[in-house]
């Protein structure tokens, strides 16, 4: 059989057939090779925030600096002074609905009279759809208020705040639309740098005692955002903790102001998502100039608030 096979392969007609068959196979395989043309870059350049989002599309980030002389604190005080806070008793739920689709972001501010603050904040969009949720804990809700801006594109949207503390721990809540020159614009105006935090990794940002508050921006390239933000003052001493989830970190970036009175403040950002879901963080000083009122040990002496 081997002799007949060799003789058959030596025939000129058989050789031509095999050569044509091989050429056909090679040309068919090339049809499945991906084209090597110019590919559009998919990495989000967080150093200049060149990719716009539905929240703060016209804000330039990466050229700012901290606000000195107390300029950064008046906007938070004005929000509380010009608003009517809603009391959320321990164990109860309150909702704020925004039917206007032009409202693309809302401010969420929480505080207490000095007691701990423990709350769940959710954004509802349609039935059984929660594109954004947060778990917020603050050791002292009067000394360190919670201040954040969440994206609400494509309304109607509803913000729900549940006080998961006990009945003895009520909280005050302000939820209102964020203007083009509002809180998110102020946060973006002081951002100077940003860096990538891979899934499962963390970054720490220590701050000088002269820094009264810190601006935080978290976003992704369109993937889900899962993060944990902690304010530490001393080893394993959490003063404020925010556990954050957003289904689209590009469409709904997270803006926050964390107040950092005293000394030894460190902001820690943990990407709790898998390694396939990096996030981009910008953590910079927001307001400086008031640290001289505090002693080096971080204790407050003779200061009313």
PDB file of N, CA and C in Angstrom, residues 181-258:
ATOM      1  N   UNK A 181     -22.187  74.878  38.551  1.00  0.00           N
ATOM      2  CA  UNK A 181     -21.124  75.465  39.361  1.00  0.00           C
ATOM      3  C   UNK A 181     -21.247  75.015  40.816  1.00  0.00           C
ATOM      4  N   UNK A 182     -21.760  73.827  41.019  1.00  0.00           N
ATOM      5  CA  UNK A 182     -22.048  73.343  42.357  1.00  0.00           C
ATOM      6  C   UNK A 182     -20.882  72.618  42.995  1.00  0.00           C
ATOM      7  N   UNK A 183     -21.227  71.663  43.840  1.00  0.00           N
ATOM      8  CA  UNK A 183     -20.241  70.981  44.663  1.00  0.00           C
ATOM      9  C   UNK A 183     -19.286  70.141  43.828  1.00  0.00           C
ATOM     10  N   UNK A 184     -19.792  69.428  42.830  1.00  0.00           N
ATOM     11  CA  UNK A 184     -18.919  68.599  41.992  1.00  0.00           C
ATOM     12  C   UNK A 184     -17.923  69.451  41.218  1.00  0.00           C
ATOM     13  N   UNK A 185     -18.352  70.617  40.760  1.00  0.00           N
ATOM     14  CA  UNK A 185     -17.431  71.513  40.046  1.00  0.00           C
ATOM     15  C   UNK A 185     -16.339  72.007  40.973  1.00  0.00           C
ATOM     16  N   UNK A 186     -16.681  72.294  42.225  1.00  0.00           N
ATOM     17  CA  UNK A 186     -15.664  72.722  43.186  1.00  0.00           C
ATOM     18  C   UNK A 186     -14.673  71.604  43.469  1.00  0.00           C
ATOM     19  N   UNK A 187     -15.173  70.369  43.580  1.00  0.00           N
ATOM     20  CA  UNK A 187     -14.282  69.236  43.829  1.00  0.00           C
ATOM     21  C   UNK A 187     -13.342  69.033  42.650  1.00  0.00           C
ATOM     22  N   UNK A 188     -13.886  69.102  41.438  1.00  0.00           N
ATOM     23  CA  UNK A 188     -13.054  68.904  40.261  1.00  0.00           C
ATOM     24  C   UNK A 188     -12.036  70.016  40.079  1.00  0.00           C
ATOM     25  N   UNK A 189     -12.352  71.211  40.557  1.00  0.00           N
ATOM     26  CA  UNK A 189     -11.449  72.347  40.342  1.00  0.00           C
ATOM     27  C   UNK A 189     -10.167  72.236  41.144  1.00  0.00           C
ATOM     28  N   UNK A 190     -10.156  71.459  42.226  1.00  0.00           N
ATOM     29  CA  UNK A 190      -8.949  71.345  43.047  1.00  0.00           C
ATOM     30  C   UNK A 190      -8.162  70.083  42.741  1.00  0.00           C
ATOM     31  N   UNK A 191      -8.693  69.196  41.911  1.00  0.00           N
ATOM     32  CA  UNK A 191      -7.996  67.938  41.613  1.00  0.00           C
ATOM     33  C   UNK A 191      -6.746  68.228  40.790  1.00  0.00           C
ATOM     34  N   UNK A 192      -5.622  67.665  41.218  1.00  0.00           N
ATOM     35  CA  UNK A 192      -4.343  67.899  40.558  1.00  0.00           C
ATOM     36  C   UNK A 192      -3.748  66.636  39.951  1.00  0.00           C
ATOM     37  N   UNK A 193      -3.998  65.488  40.539  1.00  0.00           N
ATOM     38  CA  UNK A 193      -3.378  64.265  40.043  1.00  0.00           C
ATOM     39  C   UNK A 193      -4.379  63.126  40.170  1.00  0.00           C
ATOM     40  N   UNK A 194      -4.098  62.048  39.486  1.00  0.00           N
ATOM     41  CA  UNK A 194      -4.921  60.854  39.584  1.00  0.00           C
ATOM     42  C   UNK A 194      -4.038  59.651  39.308  1.00  0.00           C
ATOM     43  N   UNK A 195      -4.478  58.503  39.746  1.00  0.00           N
ATOM     44  CA  UNK A 195      -3.706  57.288  39.528  1.00  0.00           C
ATOM     45  C   UNK A 195      -4.651  56.106  39.428  1.00  0.00           C
ATOM     46  N   UNK A 196      -4.136  55.048  38.812  1.00  0.00           N
ATOM     47  CA  UNK A 196      -4.906  53.828  38.618  1.00  0.00           C
ATOM     48  C   UNK A 196      -4.739  52.927  39.833  1.00  0.00           C
ATOM     49  N   UNK A 197      -5.847  52.399  40.320  1.00  0.00           N
ATOM     50  CA  UNK A 197      -5.839  51.431  41.414  1.00  0.00           C
ATOM     51  C   UNK A 197      -6.413  50.140  40.860  1.00  0.00           C
ATOM     52  N   UNK A 198      -5.570  49.134  40.725  1.00  0.00           N
ATOM     53  CA  UNK A 198      -6.006  47.862  40.165  1.00  0.00           C
ATOM     54  C   UNK A 198      -6.952  47.152  41.132  1.00  0.00           C
ATOM     55  N   UNK A 199      -7.709  46.196  40.597  1.00  0.00           N
ATOM     56  CA  UNK A 199      -8.623  45.428  41.425  1.00  0.00           C
ATOM     57  C   UNK A 199      -7.893  44.696  42.537  1.00  0.00           C
ATOM     58  N   UNK A 200      -8.397  44.836  43.760  1.00  0.00           N
ATOM     59  CA  UNK A 200      -7.776  44.216  44.920  1.00  0.00           C
ATOM     60  C   UNK A 200      -6.659  45.015  45.545  1.00  0.00           C
ATOM     61  N   UNK A 201      -6.259  46.130  44.941  1.00  0.00           N
ATOM     62  CA  UNK A 201      -5.169  46.952  45.457  1.00  0.00           C
ATOM     63  C   UNK A 201      -5.725  48.120  46.273  1.00  0.00           C
ATOM     64  N   UNK A 202      -4.833  48.815  46.958  1.00  0.00           N
ATOM     65  CA  UNK A 202      -5.226  49.976  47.759  1.00  0.00           C
ATOM     66  C   UNK A 202      -4.155  51.044  47.643  1.00  0.00           C
ATOM     67  N   UNK A 203      -4.549  52.278  47.917  1.00  0.00           N
ATOM     68  CA  UNK A 203      -3.643  53.416  47.960  1.00  0.00           C
ATOM     69  C   UNK A 203      -3.952  54.220  49.221  1.00  0.00           C
ATOM     70  N   UNK A 204      -2.913  54.766  49.825  1.00  0.00           N
ATOM     71  CA  UNK A 204      -3.078  55.603  51.004  1.00  0.00           C
ATOM     72  C   UNK A 204      -2.563  57.001  50.697  1.00  0.00           C
ATOM     73  N   UNK A 205      -3.232  58.002  51.280  1.00  0.00           N
ATOM     74  CA  UNK A 205      -2.906  59.397  51.037  1.00  0.00           C
ATOM     75  C   UNK A 205      -2.838  60.125  52.375  1.00  0.00           C
ATOM     76  N   UNK A 206      -1.648  60.315  52.947  1.00  0.00           N
ATOM     77  CA  UNK A 206      -1.536  61.077  54.206  1.00  0.00           C
ATOM     78  C   UNK A 206      -1.625  62.576  53.937  1.00  0.00           C
ATOM     79  N   UNK A 207      -2.167  63.313  54.918  1.00  0.00           N
ATOM     80  CA  UNK A 207      -2.357  64.750  54.760  1.00  0.00           C
ATOM     81  C   UNK A 207      -1.826  65.494  55.985  1.00  0.00           C
ATOM     82  N   UNK A 208      -1.370  66.685  55.716  1.00  0.00           N
ATOM     83  CA  UNK A 208      -0.828  67.557  56.744  1.00  0.00           C
ATOM     84  C   UNK A 208      -1.949  68.046  57.671  1.00  0.00           C
ATOM     85  N   UNK A 209      -1.627  68.374  58.941  1.00  0.00           N
ATOM     86  CA  UNK A 209      -2.678  68.896  59.837  1.00  0.00           C
ATOM     87  C   UNK A 209      -3.334  70.176  59.354  1.00  0.00           C
ATOM     88  N   UNK A 210      -2.668  70.928  58.463  1.00  0.00           N
ATOM     89  CA  UNK A 210      -3.270  72.161  57.960  1.00  0.00           C
ATOM     90  C   UNK A 210      -4.398  71.910  56.971  1.00  0.00           C
ATOM     91  N   UNK A 211      -4.554  70.684  56.497  1.00  0.00           N
ATOM     92  CA  UNK A 211      -5.622  70.345  55.544  1.00  0.00           C
ATOM     93  C   UNK A 211      -6.905  70.079  56.316  1.00  0.00           C
ATOM     94  N   UNK A 212      -7.917  70.873  56.067  1.00  0.00           N
ATOM     95  CA  UNK A 212      -9.201  70.736  56.764  1.00  0.00           C
ATOM     96  C   UNK A 212     -10.141  69.756  56.091  1.00  0.00           C
ATOM     97  N   UNK A 213     -10.031  69.587  54.775  1.00  0.00           N
ATOM     98  CA  UNK A 213     -10.906  68.663  54.060  1.00  0.00           C
ATOM     99  C   UNK A 213     -10.204  68.202  52.796  1.00  0.00           C
ATOM    100  N   UNK A 214     -10.665  67.060  52.270  1.00  0.00           N
ATOM    101  CA  UNK A 214     -10.032  66.391  51.136  1.00  0.00           C
ATOM    102  C   UNK A 214     -11.094  66.141  50.073  1.00  0.00           C
ATOM    103  N   UNK A 215     -10.737  66.382  48.808  1.00  0.00           N
ATOM    104  CA  UNK A 215     -11.619  66.125  47.667  1.00  0.00           C
ATOM    105  C   UNK A 215     -11.269  64.784  47.046  1.00  0.00           C
ATOM    106  N   UNK A 216     -12.274  63.967  46.787  1.00  0.00           N
ATOM    107  CA  UNK A 216     -12.082  62.620  46.246  1.00  0.00           C
ATOM    108  C   UNK A 216     -12.941  62.462  45.000  1.00  0.00           C
ATOM    109  N   UNK A 217     -12.325  61.943  43.931  1.00  0.00           N
ATOM    110  CA  UNK A 217     -13.041  61.603  42.704  1.00  0.00           C
ATOM    111  C   UNK A 217     -12.673  60.172  42.344  1.00  0.00           C
ATOM    112  N   UNK A 218     -13.674  59.329  42.154  1.00  0.00           N
ATOM    113  CA  UNK A 218     -13.469  57.944  41.724  1.00  0.00           C
ATOM    114  C   UNK A 218     -14.276  57.710  40.460  1.00  0.00           C
ATOM    115  N   UNK A 219     -13.658  57.049  39.471  1.00  0.00           N
ATOM    116  CA  UNK A 219     -14.371  56.722  38.245  1.00  0.00           C
ATOM    117  C   UNK A 219     -13.661  55.553  37.579  1.00  0.00           C
ATOM    118  N   UNK A 220     -14.284  55.001  36.545  1.00  0.00           N
ATOM    119  CA  UNK A 220     -13.713  53.908  35.762  1.00  0.00           C
ATOM    120  C   UNK A 220     -13.824  54.265  34.285  1.00  0.00           C
ATOM    121  N   UNK A 221     -13.467  53.296  33.436  1.00  0.00           N
ATOM    122  CA  UNK A 221     -13.576  53.502  31.997  1.00  0.00           C
ATOM    123  C   UNK A 221     -14.895  52.978  31.445  1.00  0.00           C
ATOM    124  N   UNK A 222     -15.886  52.839  32.296  1.00  0.00           N
ATOM    125  CA  UNK A 222     -17.192  52.321  31.896  1.00  0.00           C
ATOM    126  C   UNK A 222     -17.554  51.021  32.577  1.00  0.00           C
ATOM    127  N   UNK A 223     -16.617  50.456  33.307  1.00  0.00           N
ATOM    128  CA  UNK A 223     -16.879  49.215  34.030  1.00  0.00           C
ATOM    129  C   UNK A 223     -17.473  49.521  35.404  1.00  0.00           C
ATOM    130  N   UNK A 224     -18.005  48.507  36.078  1.00  0.00           N
ATOM    131  CA  UNK A 224     -18.534  48.745  37.430  1.00  0.00           C
ATOM    132  C   UNK A 224     -17.448  49.236  38.376  1.00  0.00           C
ATOM    133  N   UNK A 225     -17.870  50.027  39.346  1.00  0.00           N
ATOM    134  CA  UNK A 225     -16.966  50.603  40.339  1.00  0.00           C
ATOM    135  C   UNK A 225     -17.343  50.052  41.708  1.00  0.00           C
ATOM    136  N   UNK A 226     -16.396  49.351  42.344  1.00  0.00           N
ATOM    137  CA  UNK A 226     -16.560  48.855  43.702  1.00  0.00           C
ATOM    138  C   UNK A 226     -15.363  49.336  44.507  1.00  0.00           C
ATOM    139  N   UNK A 227     -15.608  50.112  45.538  1.00  0.00           N
ATOM    140  CA  UNK A 227     -14.507  50.700  46.288  1.00  0.00           C
ATOM    141  C   UNK A 227     -14.902  50.883  47.746  1.00  0.00           C
ATOM    142  N   UNK A 228     -13.861  51.040  48.551  1.00  0.00           N
ATOM    143  CA  UNK A 228     -14.024  51.323  49.979  1.00  0.00           C
ATOM    144  C   UNK A 228     -13.112  52.501  50.312  1.00  0.00           C
ATOM    145  N   UNK A 229     -13.707  53.558  50.842  1.00  0.00           N
ATOM    146  CA  UNK A 229     -12.976  54.770  51.213  1.00  0.00           C
ATOM    147  C   UNK A 229     -12.958  54.854  52.735  1.00  0.00           C
ATOM    148  N   UNK A 230     -11.769  55.018  53.293  1.00  0.00           N
ATOM    149  CA  UNK A 230     -11.622  55.076  54.745  1.00  0.00           C
ATOM    150  C   UNK A 230     -10.829  56.320  55.127  1.00  0.00           C
ATOM    151  N   UNK A 231     -11.246  56.947  56.209  1.00  0.00           N
ATOM    152  CA  UNK A 231     -10.489  58.026  56.823  1.00  0.00           C
ATOM    153  C   UNK A 231      -9.923  57.496  58.132  1.00  0.00           C
ATOM    154  N   UNK A 232      -8.602  57.413  58.204  1.00  0.00           N
ATOM    155  CA  UNK A 232      -7.914  56.881  59.378  1.00  0.00           C
ATOM    156  C   UNK A 232      -7.241  58.014  60.126  1.00  0.00           C
ATOM    157  N   UNK A 233      -7.277  57.914  61.448  1.00  0.00           N
ATOM    158  CA  UNK A 233      -6.547  58.849  62.314  1.00  0.00           C
ATOM    159  C   UNK A 233      -5.904  58.028  63.416  1.00  0.00           C
ATOM    160  N   UNK A 234      -4.719  57.531  63.112  1.00  0.00           N
ATOM    161  CA  UNK A 234      -4.073  56.589  64.002  1.00  0.00           C
ATOM    162  C   UNK A 234      -4.216  55.179  63.453  1.00  0.00           C
ATOM    163  N   UNK A 235      -3.478  54.231  64.015  1.00  0.00           N
ATOM    164  CA  UNK A 235      -3.507  52.853  63.500  1.00  0.00           C
ATOM    165  C   UNK A 235      -4.860  52.192  63.731  1.00  0.00           C
ATOM    166  N   UNK A 236      -5.460  51.728  62.633  1.00  0.00           N
ATOM    167  CA  UNK A 236      -6.733  50.995  62.670  1.00  0.00           C
ATOM    168  C   UNK A 236      -7.830  51.768  63.402  1.00  0.00           C
ATOM    169  N   UNK A 237      -7.822  53.075  63.243  1.00  0.00           N
ATOM    170  CA  UNK A 237      -8.828  53.924  63.876  1.00  0.00           C
ATOM    171  C   UNK A 237      -9.624  54.608  62.774  1.00  0.00           C
ATOM    172  N   UNK A 238     -10.719  53.977  62.368  1.00  0.00           N
ATOM    173  CA  UNK A 238     -11.551  54.486  61.287  1.00  0.00           C
ATOM    174  C   UNK A 238     -12.488  55.572  61.805  1.00  0.00           C
ATOM    175  N   UNK A 239     -12.325  56.763  61.268  1.00  0.00           N
ATOM    176  CA  UNK A 239     -13.221  57.865  61.599  1.00  0.00           C
ATOM    177  C   UNK A 239     -14.400  57.946  60.625  1.00  0.00           C
ATOM    178  N   UNK A 240     -14.181  57.514  59.395  1.00  0.00           N
ATOM    179  CA  UNK A 240     -15.248  57.536  58.386  1.00  0.00           C
ATOM    180  C   UNK A 240     -14.981  56.428  57.382  1.00  0.00           C
ATOM    181  N   UNK A 241     -16.038  55.711  57.001  1.00  0.00           N
ATOM    182  CA  UNK A 241     -15.932  54.606  56.052  1.00  0.00           C
ATOM    183  C   UNK A 241     -17.092  54.708  55.066  1.00  0.00           C
ATOM    184  N   UNK A 242     -16.767  54.579  53.772  1.00  0.00           N
ATOM    185  CA  UNK A 242     -17.784  54.581  52.715  1.00  0.00           C
ATOM    186  C   UNK A 242     -17.528  53.368  51.832  1.00  0.00           C
ATOM    187  N   UNK A 243     -18.513  52.495  51.749  1.00  0.00           N
ATOM    188  CA  UNK A 243     -18.461  51.353  50.823  1.00  0.00           C
ATOM    189  C   UNK A 243     -19.338  51.697  49.625  1.00  0.00           C
ATOM    190  N   UNK A 244     -18.725  51.717  48.453  1.00  0.00           N
ATOM    191  CA  UNK A 244     -19.347  52.308  47.266  1.00  0.00           C
ATOM    192  C   UNK A 244     -19.501  51.283  46.160  1.00  0.00           C
ATOM    193  N   UNK A 245     -20.649  51.335  45.485  1.00  0.00           N
ATOM    194  CA  UNK A 245     -20.880  50.548  44.272  1.00  0.00           C
ATOM    195  C   UNK A 245     -21.569  51.424  43.241  1.00  0.00           C
ATOM    196  N   UNK A 246     -21.056  51.390  42.004  1.00  0.00           N
ATOM    197  CA  UNK A 246     -21.667  52.064  40.865  1.00  0.00           C
ATOM    198  C   UNK A 246     -21.590  51.127  39.667  1.00  0.00           C
ATOM    199  N   UNK A 247     -22.689  50.966  38.969  1.00  0.00           N
ATOM    200  CA  UNK A 247     -22.697  50.016  37.859  1.00  0.00           C
ATOM    201  C   UNK A 247     -21.901  50.510  36.660  1.00  0.00           C
ATOM    202  N   UNK A 248     -21.693  51.803  36.532  1.00  0.00           N
ATOM    203  CA  UNK A 248     -20.906  52.373  35.444  1.00  0.00           C
ATOM    204  C   UNK A 248     -20.138  53.560  36.007  1.00  0.00           C
ATOM    205  N   UNK A 249     -18.845  53.361  36.245  1.00  0.00           N
ATOM    206  CA  UNK A 249     -18.045  54.411  36.851  1.00  0.00           C
ATOM    207  C   UNK A 249     -17.697  55.554  35.934  1.00  0.00           C
ATOM    208  N   UNK A 250     -17.973  55.445  34.651  1.00  0.00           N
ATOM    209  CA  UNK A 250     -17.772  56.552  33.720  1.00  0.00           C
ATOM    210  C   UNK A 250     -19.028  57.392  33.592  1.00  0.00           C
ATOM    211  N   UNK A 251     -20.170  56.745  33.549  1.00  0.00           N
ATOM    212  CA  UNK A 251     -21.443  57.445  33.456  1.00  0.00           C
ATOM    213  C   UNK A 251     -21.854  58.042  34.791  1.00  0.00           C
ATOM    214  N   UNK A 252     -21.436  57.410  35.882  1.00  0.00           N
ATOM    215  CA  UNK A 252     -21.805  57.867  37.220  1.00  0.00           C
ATOM    216  C   UNK A 252     -20.563  57.925  38.103  1.00  0.00           C
ATOM    217  N   UNK A 253     -19.669  58.877  37.881  1.00  0.00           N
ATOM    218  CA  UNK A 253     -18.499  59.000  38.758  1.00  0.00           C
ATOM    219  C   UNK A 253     -18.909  59.453  40.147  1.00  0.00           C
ATOM    220  N   UNK A 254     -18.003  59.246  41.096  1.00  0.00           N
ATOM    221  CA  UNK A 254     -18.289  59.561  42.496  1.00  0.00           C
ATOM    222  C   UNK A 254     -17.431  60.726  42.943  1.00  0.00           C
ATOM    223  N   UNK A 255     -18.080  61.768  43.481  1.00  0.00           N
ATOM    224  CA  UNK A 255     -17.404  62.937  44.028  1.00  0.00           C
ATOM    225  C   UNK A 255     -17.718  63.001  45.525  1.00  0.00           C
ATOM    226  N   UNK A 256     -16.718  63.346  46.328  1.00  0.00           N
ATOM    227  CA  UNK A 256     -16.945  63.444  47.764  1.00  0.00           C
ATOM    228  C   UNK A 256     -15.966  64.428  48.379  1.00  0.00           C
ATOM    229  N   UNK A 257     -16.380  65.014  49.499  1.00  0.00           N
ATOM    230  CA  UNK A 257     -15.524  65.845  50.335  1.00  0.00           C
ATOM    231  C   UNK A 257     -15.471  65.208  51.713  1.00  0.00           C
ATOM    232  N   UNK A 258     -14.281  64.855  52.152  1.00  0.00           N
ATOM    233  CA  UNK A 258     -14.079  64.234  53.460  1.00  0.00           C
ATOM    234  C   UNK A 258     -13.402  65.255  54.355  1.00  0.00           C
TER     235      UNK A 258
END
